[in-house]
Each structure stands twice: as structure tokens, then as C-alpha cells.
């Protein structure tokens, strides 16, 4: 692990200078605040802009605070994942293309620490943003809905974080493997399309990384599927480690492709 | 004016402030470098009129990587 400390500093500074350190948390926090507010004021919003006919009566579902966390997770599953893919699509591939990689690869560093420095910093930024978003939502849920138990929230967040780490690893290792365009395409297939497929026909199996989010939302209810939960967690961790090793090897193999 | 007072400003205000910060950072960046993907005036309009989405779009697609 030669030069991991230096590379971590380089990653940190780079993400501060291209503002990813700031805009990604802000966007996640904004979504975290909007979700409870719109759900709470939905009846009034519909009354004033919904063009409902005179005298129309609707019974709105009575949301509990726990439901808001799950619906916010649904937002992050689409918009959040898209932001992760688009913001970090070029982490390694565009460094190869712009020539930054040439300056790095001539130095005595291992590709392990090169890949891990990116992995650690990107995970730090994304996990920090997701947690800040959920904390903002939690604050608003306590004001507008019912208080939610801290134990449930943390169990939910820890489980959900595992899925986020998996998503970041997918994007980063694909970026080591392919061009920027290929990274975007394949990441969208793996993280968004497979997620939809898993939710449509996923009733036939209980163990898959795409089920981790479903198990995370179960933290708020008493229903639980212990064996499927732990098997999915284990499988996701194994796949993440496998993708990290794959990414390191691909970064090494594609080192010759840099523009000089 | 009565409707304006009914809006829960203390709840909405944090969103407006965060959005304003995001927009300000994007604008400062676009004006300082002036080298963007596509015309630089277009990005100013996208940031100003596109609210949240406009700033996100600029940060993802507008900044040139080199």
C-alpha cells in the first residue's frame, strides 16, 4: 500500500476543487427535506393546485414517520443512484484520457492504493451525503409526523449504507475497466435495470444484493426474514470485495491506455 | 397576503437557503472559468432558471474536465 496517504490527500483535494465535496451533500439534504414536507402538505397542495372539482372529497393515506424514510429511500434509489453514476463515472477513465494518469503512473505507487484511495474518498462523500439527507428528513419527520425510534433509524441506515457502498464500487470498478460512456451504460444496467427486474420477478428468490434495500426498509416493521437478510448481506459484501479486486486489476491492465 | 403568512416559512426556508448556496457556487464557478462544455452564457441561464436541476446539470455536464 505504497503512498495511500498521499493519494488520499490528492483525491480529497480534487473533490474539493471540483465541488463534489459540496454539491452532492447539498442535493441529498434538499431531497431529504422536500420528502417529508410534500408528504405532509399533500392534501393542501392538491387543494390549491390540483384542479379538484368543487366538493370533491379524498381520503389521503395517513402516513407514519417510518413511511417517509422508505419513500425517501425510493427517491435516492433513482435520483441518488443516478447522481452517483454521473458524478463519478469518469473517476478513473477520464484520468486516463486527460493524461493525469500518466503523471501518476510514473510514480512508485501500487494500483491497490490508487484504487482504494478513490474508493475510500468517494464512499466517504456519498455515505456522508446519504446520512445527512436522512438526518435532515428525520428532523422534519419528528416535527411533522410522529417521532421515530433512533434504533430503527440507525439499523435502517447501516443496512442501506451497504447497498450504497456496493453501488459506488460498481461505478468505480467499471470506470477502471471501460471508457466513461461504457461505465455509465453498464452501471445503469447493473444498478437501475437489475433493481427493477429484481422487484418485478424477485419473489422467486430471497437472496440478492438488490434485495438489501428491501431488507433495510423492513427495519421499520416487525416482519423479518432473518436467513435471507444475512445471506443477502454476505453476498453483497463478497461481491463488493470481488469488484474491488477486479477494479484494481483492470486499472493495472489498462494503465498502458493512457494518453501521454 | 394572508396566504403568504400561512406558508410555514420556518420549514421551507432551509430548502431555499441550500438551493441559493448551490446556485451561487455554480454561478461563481461558471463565471470564474468561462470554459465550459457548450456556450457559457447558456449555462448561466440554465443555472438561473433551472433551480435545483439546473445547478446539478451544470456540475455534472457543464464543467470541462481538463
PDB file of C-alpha atoms in Angstrom:
ATOM      1  CA  UNK A   1       0.000   0.000   0.000  1.00  0.00           C
ATOM      2  CA  UNK A   2       2.570   2.488  -1.135  1.00  0.00           C
ATOM      3  CA  UNK A   3       1.553   6.109  -0.971  1.00  0.00           C
ATOM      4  CA  UNK A   4      -2.034   5.576   0.160  1.00  0.00           C
ATOM      5  CA  UNK A   5      -1.856   8.622   2.442  1.00  0.00           C
ATOM      6  CA  UNK A   6      -0.638  10.904  -0.320  1.00  0.00           C
ATOM      7  CA  UNK A   7      -3.187   9.579  -2.794  1.00  0.00           C
ATOM      8  CA  UNK A   8      -5.981  10.071  -0.261  1.00  0.00           C
ATOM      9  CA  UNK A   9      -4.953  13.700   0.108  1.00  0.00           C
ATOM     10  CA  UNK A  10      -4.878  14.079  -3.678  1.00  0.00           C
ATOM     11  CA  UNK A  11      -8.397  12.624  -4.018  1.00  0.00           C
ATOM     12  CA  UNK A  12      -9.722  14.793  -1.216  1.00  0.00           C
ATOM     13  CA  UNK A  13      -8.273  17.958  -2.716  1.00  0.00           C
ATOM     14  CA  UNK A  14      -9.534  17.055  -6.183  1.00  0.00           C
ATOM     15  CA  UNK A  15     -13.087  16.526  -4.945  1.00  0.00           C
ATOM     16  CA  UNK A  16     -12.973  19.800  -3.017  1.00  0.00           C
ATOM     17  CA  UNK A  17     -11.818  21.682  -6.120  1.00  0.00           C
ATOM     18  CA  UNK A  18     -14.427  20.224  -8.458  1.00  0.00           C
ATOM     19  CA  UNK A  19     -17.069  20.991  -5.774  1.00  0.00           C
ATOM     20  CA  UNK A  20     -18.290  17.385  -5.495  1.00  0.00           C
ATOM     21  CA  UNK A  21     -17.500  17.615  -1.796  1.00  0.00           C
ATOM     22  CA  UNK A  22     -20.141  20.359  -1.503  1.00  0.00           C
ATOM     23  CA  UNK A  23     -22.844  19.935  -4.121  1.00  0.00           C
ATOM     24  CA  UNK A  24     -23.545  16.237  -3.573  1.00  0.00           C
ATOM     25  CA  UNK A  25     -24.328  16.607   0.173  1.00  0.00           C
ATOM     26  CA  UNK A  26     -26.450  19.718  -0.533  1.00  0.00           C
ATOM     27  CA  UNK A  27     -28.527  17.895  -3.156  1.00  0.00           C
ATOM     28  CA  UNK A  28     -29.120  14.885  -0.889  1.00  0.00           C
ATOM     29  CA  UNK A  29     -30.099  17.155   2.035  1.00  0.00           C
ATOM     30  CA  UNK A  30     -32.550  19.102  -0.166  1.00  0.00           C
ATOM     31  CA  UNK A  31     -34.243  15.846  -1.196  1.00  0.00           C
ATOM     32  CA  UNK A  32     -34.276  14.765   2.459  1.00  0.00           C
ATOM     33  CA  UNK A  33     -36.151  17.935   3.448  1.00  0.00           C
ATOM     34  CA  UNK A  34     -38.564  18.038   0.494  1.00  0.00           C
ATOM     35  CA  UNK A  35     -39.823  14.478   1.042  1.00  0.00           C
ATOM     36  CA  UNK A  36     -41.434  14.927   4.499  1.00  0.00           C
ATOM     37  CA  UNK A  37     -42.750  18.420   3.665  1.00  0.00           C
ATOM     38  CA  UNK A  38     -44.521  17.431   0.436  1.00  0.00           C
ATOM     39  CA  UNK A  39     -45.975  14.318   2.061  1.00  0.00           C
ATOM     40  CA  UNK A  40     -47.261  16.324   4.998  1.00  0.00           C
ATOM     41  CA  UNK A  41     -48.801  19.118   2.940  1.00  0.00           C
ATOM     42  CA  UNK A  42     -50.014  16.898   0.088  1.00  0.00           C
ATOM     43  CA  UNK A  43     -53.755  17.434   0.805  1.00  0.00           C
ATOM     44  CA  UNK A  44     -53.312  21.227   0.859  1.00  0.00           C
ATOM     45  CA  UNK A  45     -51.096  21.206  -2.232  1.00  0.00           C
ATOM     46  CA  UNK A  46     -53.704  19.184  -4.131  1.00  0.00           C
ATOM     47  CA  UNK A  47     -56.443  21.539  -2.949  1.00  0.00           C
ATOM     48  CA  UNK A  48     -54.701  24.663  -4.248  1.00  0.00           C
ATOM     49  CA  UNK A  49     -53.094  23.444  -7.486  1.00  0.00           C
ATOM     50  CA  UNK A  50     -54.760  20.103  -8.182  1.00  0.00           C
ATOM     51  CA  UNK A  51     -57.838  21.486 -10.009  1.00  0.00           C
ATOM     52  CA  UNK A  52     -60.130  19.276  -7.980  1.00  0.00           C
ATOM     53  CA  UNK A  53     -63.833  19.772  -8.767  1.00  0.00           C
ATOM     54  CA  UNK A  54     -65.960  21.639  -6.237  1.00  0.00           C
ATOM     55  CA  UNK A  55     -66.918  19.452  -3.319  1.00  0.00           C
ATOM     56  CA  UNK A  56     -64.562  16.605  -4.195  1.00  0.00           C
ATOM     57  CA  UNK A  57     -63.594  14.603  -1.156  1.00  0.00           C
ATOM     58  CA  UNK A  58     -60.496  12.491  -0.980  1.00  0.00           C
ATOM     59  CA  UNK A  59     -59.228  10.490   1.913  1.00  0.00           C
ATOM     60  CA  UNK A  60     -55.458  10.758   1.944  1.00  0.00           C
ATOM     61  CA  UNK A  61     -53.480   7.893   3.368  1.00  0.00           C
ATOM     62  CA  UNK A  62     -52.300   8.612   6.890  1.00  0.00           C
ATOM     63  CA  UNK A  63     -48.508   8.405   6.609  1.00  0.00           C
ATOM     64  CA  UNK A  64     -46.430   7.462   9.578  1.00  0.00           C
ATOM     65  CA  UNK A  65     -42.913   8.808  10.050  1.00  0.00           C
ATOM     66  CA  UNK A  66     -41.476   5.414   9.124  1.00  0.00           C
ATOM     67  CA  UNK A  67     -43.165   5.554   5.701  1.00  0.00           C
ATOM     68  CA  UNK A  68     -41.377   8.802   4.925  1.00  0.00           C
ATOM     69  CA  UNK A  69     -37.980   7.156   5.386  1.00  0.00           C
ATOM     70  CA  UNK A  70     -38.979   4.404   2.965  1.00  0.00           C
ATOM     71  CA  UNK A  71     -40.329   6.837   0.362  1.00  0.00           C
ATOM     72  CA  UNK A  72     -37.168   8.945   0.674  1.00  0.00           C
ATOM     73  CA  UNK A  73     -35.141   5.781   0.114  1.00  0.00           C
ATOM     74  CA  UNK A  74     -37.198   5.256  -3.047  1.00  0.00           C
ATOM     75  CA  UNK A  75     -36.148   8.734  -4.229  1.00  0.00           C
ATOM     76  CA  UNK A  76     -32.489   8.000  -3.515  1.00  0.00           C
ATOM     77  CA  UNK A  77     -32.766   4.667  -5.321  1.00  0.00           C
ATOM     78  CA  UNK A  78     -33.432   6.511  -8.588  1.00  0.00           C
ATOM     79  CA  UNK A  79     -32.129  10.069  -8.307  1.00  0.00           C
ATOM     80  CA  UNK A  80     -29.392   9.307  -5.796  1.00  0.00           C
ATOM     81  CA  UNK A  81     -28.020   6.380  -7.782  1.00  0.00           C
ATOM     82  CA  UNK A  82     -28.125   8.450 -10.995  1.00  0.00           C
ATOM     83  CA  UNK A  83     -26.175  11.226  -9.260  1.00  0.00           C
ATOM     84  CA  UNK A  84     -23.597   8.699  -8.005  1.00  0.00           C
ATOM     85  CA  UNK A  85     -23.203   7.233 -11.506  1.00  0.00           C
ATOM     86  CA  UNK A  86     -22.958  10.579 -13.320  1.00  0.00           C
ATOM     87  CA  UNK A  87     -20.750  12.300 -10.752  1.00  0.00           C
ATOM     88  CA  UNK A  88     -18.193   9.511 -10.526  1.00  0.00           C
ATOM     89  CA  UNK A  89     -18.437   7.942 -13.996  1.00  0.00           C
ATOM     90  CA  UNK A  90     -15.035   9.265 -15.042  1.00  0.00           C
ATOM     91  CA  UNK A  91     -13.147   8.746 -11.787  1.00  0.00           C
ATOM     92  CA  UNK A  92     -10.530   6.548 -13.434  1.00  0.00           C
ATOM     93  CA  UNK A  93     -11.396   6.505 -17.152  1.00  0.00           C
ATOM     94  CA  UNK A  94     -11.249  10.289 -17.612  1.00  0.00           C
ATOM     95  CA  UNK A  95      -7.938  10.425 -15.727  1.00  0.00           C
ATOM     96  CA  UNK A  96      -6.594   8.029 -18.340  1.00  0.00           C
ATOM     97  CA  UNK A  97      -7.970  10.185 -21.124  1.00  0.00           C
ATOM     98  CA  UNK A  98      -6.865  13.592 -19.837  1.00  0.00           C
ATOM     99  CA  UNK A  99      -3.337  12.467 -19.070  1.00  0.00           C
ATOM    100  CA  UNK A 100      -3.498  12.933 -15.293  1.00  0.00           C
ATOM    101  CA  UNK A 101      -2.953   9.187 -15.046  1.00  0.00           C
ATOM    102  CA  UNK A 102       0.350   9.459 -16.911  1.00  0.00           C
ATOM    103  CA  UNK A 103       1.671  11.747 -14.190  1.00  0.00           C
ATOM    104  CA  UNK A 104       0.528   9.303 -11.529  1.00  0.00           C
ATOM    105  CA  UNK A 105       1.608   6.007 -13.073  1.00  0.00           C
ATOM    106  CA  UNK A 106       5.264   7.029 -13.469  1.00  0.00           C
ATOM    107  CA  UNK A 107       5.499   7.361  -9.695  1.00  0.00           C
ATOM    108  CA  UNK A 108       6.192   4.463  -7.359  1.00  0.00           C
ATOM    109  CA  UNK A 109       2.650   3.684  -6.263  1.00  0.00           C
ATOM    110  CA  UNK A 110       0.708   0.461  -6.179  1.00  0.00           C
ATOM    111  CA  UNK A 111      -2.514   0.171  -8.116  1.00  0.00           C
ATOM    112  CA  UNK A 112      -4.104  -1.169  -4.940  1.00  0.00           C
ATOM    113  CA  UNK A 113      -3.611   2.108  -3.114  1.00  0.00           C
ATOM    114  CA  UNK A 114      -4.536   4.079  -6.248  1.00  0.00           C
ATOM    115  CA  UNK A 115      -7.906   2.334  -6.471  1.00  0.00           C
ATOM    116  CA  UNK A 116      -8.516   2.230  -2.712  1.00  0.00           C
ATOM    117  CA  UNK A 117      -7.789   5.948  -2.265  1.00  0.00           C
ATOM    118  CA  UNK A 118     -10.577   6.725  -4.735  1.00  0.00           C
ATOM    119  CA  UNK A 119     -12.851   4.090  -3.215  1.00  0.00           C
ATOM    120  CA  UNK A 120     -12.444   5.464   0.315  1.00  0.00           C
ATOM    121  CA  UNK A 121     -12.923   9.144  -0.594  1.00  0.00           C
ATOM    122  CA  UNK A 122     -15.923   8.564  -2.895  1.00  0.00           C
ATOM    123  CA  UNK A 123     -17.602   6.311  -0.346  1.00  0.00           C
ATOM    124  CA  UNK A 124     -16.942   8.932   2.314  1.00  0.00           C
ATOM    125  CA  UNK A 125     -18.597  11.681   0.273  1.00  0.00           C
ATOM    126  CA  UNK A 126     -21.596   9.596  -0.822  1.00  0.00           C
ATOM    127  CA  UNK A 127     -22.253   7.929   2.546  1.00  0.00           C
ATOM    128  CA  UNK A 128     -21.881  11.282   4.304  1.00  0.00           C
ATOM    129  CA  UNK A 129     -24.421  12.799   1.906  1.00  0.00           C
ATOM    130  CA  UNK A 130     -26.920   9.955   2.317  1.00  0.00           C
ATOM    131  CA  UNK A 131     -26.675  10.045   6.108  1.00  0.00           C
ATOM    132  CA  UNK A 132     -27.020  13.856   6.196  1.00  0.00           C
ATOM    133  CA  UNK A 133     -30.073  13.562   3.934  1.00  0.00           C
ATOM    134  CA  UNK A 134     -31.725  11.011   6.200  1.00  0.00           C
ATOM    135  CA  UNK A 135     -30.850  13.014   9.338  1.00  0.00           C
ATOM    136  CA  UNK A 136     -32.462  16.111   7.790  1.00  0.00           C
ATOM    137  CA  UNK A 137     -35.536  14.015   6.951  1.00  0.00           C
ATOM    138  CA  UNK A 138     -35.562  12.581  10.485  1.00  0.00           C
ATOM    139  CA  UNK A 139     -35.613  16.083  11.979  1.00  0.00           C
ATOM    140  CA  UNK A 140     -38.574  17.063   9.801  1.00  0.00           C
ATOM    141  CA  UNK A 141     -40.381  13.769  10.423  1.00  0.00           C
ATOM    142  CA  UNK A 142     -40.171  14.421  14.162  1.00  0.00           C
ATOM    143  CA  UNK A 143     -41.751  17.861  13.664  1.00  0.00           C
ATOM    144  CA  UNK A 144     -44.429  16.967  11.094  1.00  0.00           C
ATOM    145  CA  UNK A 145     -45.180  13.303  11.879  1.00  0.00           C
ATOM    146  CA  UNK A 146     -44.512  11.027  14.816  1.00  0.00           C
ATOM    147  CA  UNK A 147     -41.087  10.571  16.450  1.00  0.00           C
ATOM    148  CA  UNK A 148     -39.236   7.553  15.032  1.00  0.00           C
ATOM    149  CA  UNK A 149     -37.115   5.355  17.292  1.00  0.00           C
ATOM    150  CA  UNK A 150     -33.385   6.034  16.906  1.00  0.00           C
ATOM    151  CA  UNK A 151     -32.555   2.312  16.969  1.00  0.00           C
ATOM    152  CA  UNK A 152     -34.756   1.665  13.915  1.00  0.00           C
ATOM    153  CA  UNK A 153     -33.266   4.590  12.016  1.00  0.00           C
ATOM    154  CA  UNK A 154     -29.674   3.505  12.635  1.00  0.00           C
ATOM    155  CA  UNK A 155     -30.365  -0.148  11.797  1.00  0.00           C
ATOM    156  CA  UNK A 156     -32.003   1.052   8.567  1.00  0.00           C
ATOM    157  CA  UNK A 157     -29.126   3.408   7.729  1.00  0.00           C
ATOM    158  CA  UNK A 158     -26.387   0.836   8.359  1.00  0.00           C
ATOM    159  CA  UNK A 159     -28.142  -1.715   6.133  1.00  0.00           C
ATOM    160  CA  UNK A 160     -28.819   0.844   3.413  1.00  0.00           C
ATOM    161  CA  UNK A 161     -25.196   2.050   3.544  1.00  0.00           C
ATOM    162  CA  UNK A 162     -24.090  -1.413   2.448  1.00  0.00           C
ATOM    163  CA  UNK A 163     -26.100  -1.064  -0.765  1.00  0.00           C
ATOM    164  CA  UNK A 164     -24.640   2.422  -1.361  1.00  0.00           C
ATOM    165  CA  UNK A 165     -21.081   1.082  -0.923  1.00  0.00           C
ATOM    166  CA  UNK A 166     -21.942  -1.673  -3.425  1.00  0.00           C
ATOM    167  CA  UNK A 167     -23.243   0.927  -5.903  1.00  0.00           C
ATOM    168  CA  UNK A 168     -20.111   3.089  -5.579  1.00  0.00           C
ATOM    169  CA  UNK A 169     -17.874   0.029  -6.056  1.00  0.00           C
ATOM    170  CA  UNK A 170     -19.773  -0.945  -9.214  1.00  0.00           C
ATOM    171  CA  UNK A 171     -19.313   2.522 -10.746  1.00  0.00           C
ATOM    172  CA  UNK A 172     -15.636   2.781  -9.766  1.00  0.00           C
ATOM    173  CA  UNK A 173     -14.580  -0.674 -10.951  1.00  0.00           C
ATOM    174  CA  UNK A 174     -16.421  -0.225 -14.265  1.00  0.00           C
ATOM    175  CA  UNK A 175     -14.635   3.098 -14.634  1.00  0.00           C
ATOM    176  CA  UNK A 176     -11.317   1.276 -14.232  1.00  0.00           C
ATOM    177  CA  UNK A 177     -12.423  -1.267 -16.826  1.00  0.00           C
ATOM    178  CA  UNK A 178     -14.076   0.766 -19.610  1.00  0.00           C
ATOM    179  CA  UNK A 179     -14.410   4.216 -21.112  1.00  0.00           C
ATOM    180  CA  UNK A 180     -16.618   6.820 -19.431  1.00  0.00           C
ATOM    181  CA  UNK A 181     -19.543   6.116 -21.744  1.00  0.00           C
ATOM    182  CA  UNK A 182     -19.357   2.374 -21.170  1.00  0.00           C
ATOM    183  CA  UNK A 183     -19.239   2.947 -17.413  1.00  0.00           C
ATOM    184  CA  UNK A 184     -22.477   4.937 -17.484  1.00  0.00           C
ATOM    185  CA  UNK A 185     -24.296   2.377 -19.630  1.00  0.00           C
ATOM    186  CA  UNK A 186     -23.263  -0.714 -17.708  1.00  0.00           C
ATOM    187  CA  UNK A 187     -23.714   0.939 -14.280  1.00  0.00           C
ATOM    188  CA  UNK A 188     -27.259   1.941 -15.202  1.00  0.00           C
ATOM    189  CA  UNK A 189     -27.968  -1.644 -16.280  1.00  0.00           C
ATOM    190  CA  UNK A 190     -26.488  -3.144 -13.117  1.00  0.00           C
ATOM    191  CA  UNK A 191     -27.810  -0.622 -10.576  1.00  0.00           C
ATOM    192  CA  UNK A 192     -31.151   0.519 -12.047  1.00  0.00           C
ATOM    193  CA  UNK A 193     -32.366  -2.068 -14.579  1.00  0.00           C
ATOM    194  CA  UNK A 194     -31.476  -5.108 -12.474  1.00  0.00           C
ATOM    195  CA  UNK A 195     -33.087  -3.387  -9.486  1.00  0.00           C
ATOM    196  CA  UNK A 196     -36.357  -3.151 -11.441  1.00  0.00           C
ATOM    197  CA  UNK A 197     -36.069  -6.749 -12.650  1.00  0.00           C
ATOM    198  CA  UNK A 198     -35.419  -7.903  -9.099  1.00  0.00           C
ATOM    199  CA  UNK A 199     -38.520  -6.101  -7.844  1.00  0.00           C
ATOM    200  CA  UNK A 200     -40.719  -7.470 -10.650  1.00  0.00           C
ATOM    201  CA  UNK A 201     -39.778 -11.155 -10.599  1.00  0.00           C
ATOM    202  CA  UNK A 202     -37.734 -11.186  -7.392  1.00  0.00           C
ATOM    203  CA  UNK A 203     -40.423 -13.041  -5.478  1.00  0.00           C
ATOM    204  CA  UNK A 204     -38.818 -16.292  -6.585  1.00  0.00           C
ATOM    205  CA  UNK A 205     -35.637 -15.778  -4.557  1.00  0.00           C
ATOM    206  CA  UNK A 206     -34.785 -14.140  -1.256  1.00  0.00           C
ATOM    207  CA  UNK A 207     -31.046 -13.577  -1.624  1.00  0.00           C
ATOM    208  CA  UNK A 208     -29.639 -10.854  -3.877  1.00  0.00           C
ATOM    209  CA  UNK A 209     -27.734  -7.568  -3.416  1.00  0.00           C
ATOM    210  CA  UNK A 210     -30.727  -5.702  -4.872  1.00  0.00           C
ATOM    211  CA  UNK A 211     -32.848  -7.016  -2.010  1.00  0.00           C
ATOM    212  CA  UNK A 212     -30.672  -5.277   0.609  1.00  0.00           C
ATOM    213  CA  UNK A 213     -32.772  -2.097   0.299  1.00  0.00           C
ATOM    214  CA  UNK A 214     -35.959  -4.090   0.868  1.00  0.00           C
ATOM    215  CA  UNK A 215     -34.440  -5.661   3.968  1.00  0.00           C
ATOM    216  CA  UNK A 216     -33.349  -2.194   5.103  1.00  0.00           C
ATOM    217  CA  UNK A 217     -36.948  -0.942   4.945  1.00  0.00           C
ATOM    218  CA  UNK A 218     -38.035  -3.970   6.998  1.00  0.00           C
ATOM    219  CA  UNK A 219     -36.140  -2.475   9.950  1.00  0.00           C
ATOM    220  CA  UNK A 220     -39.188  -0.269  10.496  1.00  0.00           C
ATOM    221  CA  UNK A 221     -41.654  -3.127  10.692  1.00  0.00           C
ATOM    222  CA  UNK A 222     -41.832  -6.207  12.841  1.00  0.00           C
ATOM    223  CA  UNK A 223     -41.768  -8.553   9.839  1.00  0.00           C
ATOM    224  CA  UNK A 224     -38.341 -10.013   9.289  1.00  0.00           C
ATOM    225  CA  UNK A 225     -36.722 -12.702   7.215  1.00  0.00           C
ATOM    226  CA  UNK A 226     -33.547 -13.452   9.143  1.00  0.00           C
ATOM    227  CA  UNK A 227     -31.855 -16.038   6.918  1.00  0.00           C
ATOM    228  CA  UNK A 228     -32.494 -14.170   3.668  1.00  0.00           C
ATOM    229  CA  UNK A 229     -31.318 -10.943   5.284  1.00  0.00           C
ATOM    230  CA  UNK A 230     -27.931 -12.264   6.418  1.00  0.00           C
ATOM    231  CA  UNK A 231     -27.338 -14.211   3.194  1.00  0.00           C
ATOM    232  CA  UNK A 232     -28.010 -11.065   1.118  1.00  0.00           C
ATOM    233  CA  UNK A 233     -25.692  -9.018   3.329  1.00  0.00           C
ATOM    234  CA  UNK A 234     -22.952 -11.648   2.995  1.00  0.00           C
ATOM    235  CA  UNK A 235     -23.398 -11.894  -0.772  1.00  0.00           C
ATOM    236  CA  UNK A 236     -23.268  -8.108  -1.160  1.00  0.00           C
ATOM    237  CA  UNK A 237     -20.051  -7.871   0.889  1.00  0.00           C
ATOM    238  CA  UNK A 238     -18.468 -10.695  -1.149  1.00  0.00           C
ATOM    239  CA  UNK A 239     -19.469  -9.060  -4.447  1.00  0.00           C
ATOM    240  CA  UNK A 240     -18.106  -5.697  -3.246  1.00  0.00           C
ATOM    241  CA  UNK A 241     -14.738  -7.251  -2.346  1.00  0.00           C
ATOM    242  CA  UNK A 242     -14.697  -9.097  -5.676  1.00  0.00           C
ATOM    243  CA  UNK A 243     -15.414  -5.868  -7.572  1.00  0.00           C
ATOM    244  CA  UNK A 244     -12.615  -4.045  -5.712  1.00  0.00           C
ATOM    245  CA  UNK A 245     -10.104  -6.759  -6.709  1.00  0.00           C
ATOM    246  CA  UNK A 246     -11.461  -6.706 -10.291  1.00  0.00           C
ATOM    247  CA  UNK A 247     -11.174  -2.893 -10.377  1.00  0.00           C
ATOM    248  CA  UNK A 248      -7.553  -2.927  -9.148  1.00  0.00           C
ATOM    249  CA  UNK A 249      -6.593  -5.479 -11.808  1.00  0.00           C
ATOM    250  CA  UNK A 250      -8.394  -3.582 -14.554  1.00  0.00           C
ATOM    251  CA  UNK A 251      -6.715  -0.312 -13.540  1.00  0.00           C
ATOM    252  CA  UNK A 252      -3.362  -2.109 -13.829  1.00  0.00           C
ATOM    253  CA  UNK A 253      -4.207  -3.751 -17.165  1.00  0.00           C
ATOM    254  CA  UNK A 254      -5.478  -0.513 -18.722  1.00  0.00           C
ATOM    255  CA  UNK A 255      -2.502   1.510 -17.484  1.00  0.00           C
ATOM    256  CA  UNK A 256      -0.973   1.317 -20.968  1.00  0.00           C
ATOM    257  CA  UNK A 257      -4.028   3.010 -22.475  1.00  0.00           C
ATOM    258  CA  UNK A 258      -3.329   6.448 -21.016  1.00  0.00           C
ATOM    259  CA  UNK A 259      -2.790   9.393 -23.313  1.00  0.00           C
ATOM    260  CA  UNK A 260       0.671  10.800 -22.961  1.00  0.00           C
TER     261      UNK A 260
ATOM    262  CA  UNK B   1     -51.175  38.472   1.911  1.00  0.00           C
ATOM    263  CA  UNK B   2     -52.940  36.163   4.325  1.00  0.00           C
ATOM    264  CA  UNK B   3     -51.900  33.169   2.242  1.00  0.00           C
ATOM    265  CA  UNK B   4     -48.298  34.315   2.340  1.00  0.00           C
ATOM    266  CA  UNK B   5     -48.362  34.329   6.112  1.00  0.00           C
ATOM    267  CA  UNK B   6     -49.879  30.844   6.168  1.00  0.00           C
ATOM    268  CA  UNK B   7     -46.912  29.302   4.397  1.00  0.00           C
ATOM    269  CA  UNK B   8     -44.735  27.559   7.003  1.00  0.00           C
ATOM    270  CA  UNK B   9     -41.655  29.635   6.249  1.00  0.00           C
ATOM    271  CA  UNK B  10     -39.592  28.143   9.056  1.00  0.00           C
ATOM    272  CA  UNK B  11     -39.934  24.746   7.340  1.00  0.00           C
ATOM    273  CA  UNK B  12     -39.395  25.916   3.753  1.00  0.00           C
ATOM    274  CA  UNK B  13     -36.542  28.327   4.431  1.00  0.00           C
ATOM    275  CA  UNK B  14     -33.726  25.736   4.751  1.00  0.00           C
ATOM    276  CA  UNK B  15     -34.519  24.403   1.257  1.00  0.00           C
ATOM    277  CA  UNK B  16     -34.430  27.904  -0.240  1.00  0.00           C
ATOM    278  CA  UNK B  17     -31.144  28.727   1.507  1.00  0.00           C
ATOM    279  CA  UNK B  18     -29.491  25.465   0.379  1.00  0.00           C
ATOM    280  CA  UNK B  19     -30.709  25.974  -3.177  1.00  0.00           C
ATOM    281  CA  UNK B  20     -29.392  29.512  -3.169  1.00  0.00           C
ATOM    282  CA  UNK B  21     -25.968  28.325  -1.955  1.00  0.00           C
ATOM    283  CA  UNK B  22     -25.877  25.682  -4.697  1.00  0.00           C
ATOM    284  CA  UNK B  23     -26.837  28.230  -7.337  1.00  0.00           C
ATOM    285  CA  UNK B  24     -24.297  30.769  -6.068  1.00  0.00           C
ATOM    286  CA  UNK B  25     -21.454  28.216  -6.099  1.00  0.00           C
ATOM    287  CA  UNK B  26     -22.380  27.147  -9.645  1.00  0.00           C
ATOM    288  CA  UNK B  27     -22.580  30.766 -10.846  1.00  0.00           C
ATOM    289  CA  UNK B  28     -19.257  31.744  -9.264  1.00  0.00           C
ATOM    290  CA  UNK B  29     -17.622  28.714 -10.870  1.00  0.00           C
ATOM    291  CA  UNK B  30     -19.103  29.323 -14.323  1.00  0.00           C
ATOM    292  CA  UNK B  31     -18.117  32.989 -14.306  1.00  0.00           C
ATOM    293  CA  UNK B  32     -14.604  32.338 -12.984  1.00  0.00           C
ATOM    294  CA  UNK B  33     -13.583  29.740 -15.539  1.00  0.00           C
ATOM    295  CA  UNK B  34     -15.729  30.638 -18.601  1.00  0.00           C
ATOM    296  CA  UNK B  35     -14.509  27.410 -20.226  1.00  0.00           C
ATOM    297  CA  UNK B  36     -17.477  25.084 -20.276  1.00  0.00           C
ATOM    298  CA  UNK B  37     -18.948  22.324 -22.371  1.00  0.00           C
ATOM    299  CA  UNK B  38     -21.068  24.341 -24.750  1.00  0.00           C
ATOM    300  CA  UNK B  39     -21.707  28.080 -24.651  1.00  0.00           C
ATOM    301  CA  UNK B  40     -21.022  29.684 -21.306  1.00  0.00           C
ATOM    302  CA  UNK B  41     -23.993  32.096 -21.499  1.00  0.00           C
ATOM    303  CA  UNK B  42     -26.310  29.084 -21.945  1.00  0.00           C
ATOM    304  CA  UNK B  43     -25.079  27.598 -18.661  1.00  0.00           C
ATOM    305  CA  UNK B  44     -25.735  30.858 -16.805  1.00  0.00           C
ATOM    306  CA  UNK B  45     -29.362  30.737 -17.970  1.00  0.00           C
ATOM    307  CA  UNK B  46     -29.669  27.039 -17.103  1.00  0.00           C
ATOM    308  CA  UNK B  47     -28.354  27.672 -13.577  1.00  0.00           C
ATOM    309  CA  UNK B  48     -30.534  30.749 -13.014  1.00  0.00           C
ATOM    310  CA  UNK B  49     -33.768  29.345 -14.443  1.00  0.00           C
ATOM    311  CA  UNK B  50     -33.349  25.639 -13.759  1.00  0.00           C
ATOM    312  CA  UNK B  51     -33.315  25.981  -9.958  1.00  0.00           C
ATOM    313  CA  UNK B  52     -32.142  22.722  -8.351  1.00  0.00           C
ATOM    314  CA  UNK B  53     -31.882  20.679 -11.550  1.00  0.00           C
ATOM    315  CA  UNK B  54     -30.041  23.432 -13.414  1.00  0.00           C
ATOM    316  CA  UNK B  55     -27.206  23.583 -10.901  1.00  0.00           C
ATOM    317  CA  UNK B  56     -26.926  19.780 -10.776  1.00  0.00           C
ATOM    318  CA  UNK B  57     -26.792  19.622 -14.573  1.00  0.00           C
ATOM    319  CA  UNK B  58     -24.034  22.231 -14.636  1.00  0.00           C
ATOM    320  CA  UNK B  59     -21.917  20.404 -12.059  1.00  0.00           C
ATOM    321  CA  UNK B  60     -22.271  17.094 -13.897  1.00  0.00           C
ATOM    322  CA  UNK B  61     -22.122  18.076 -17.570  1.00  0.00           C
ATOM    323  CA  UNK B  62     -21.026  21.712 -17.757  1.00  0.00           C
ATOM    324  CA  UNK B  63     -17.578  21.613 -16.170  1.00  0.00           C
ATOM    325  CA  UNK B  64     -14.790  20.677 -18.538  1.00  0.00           C
ATOM    326  CA  UNK B  65     -12.588  18.048 -17.022  1.00  0.00           C
ATOM    327  CA  UNK B  66      -9.208  19.303 -18.261  1.00  0.00           C
TER     328      UNK B  66
END
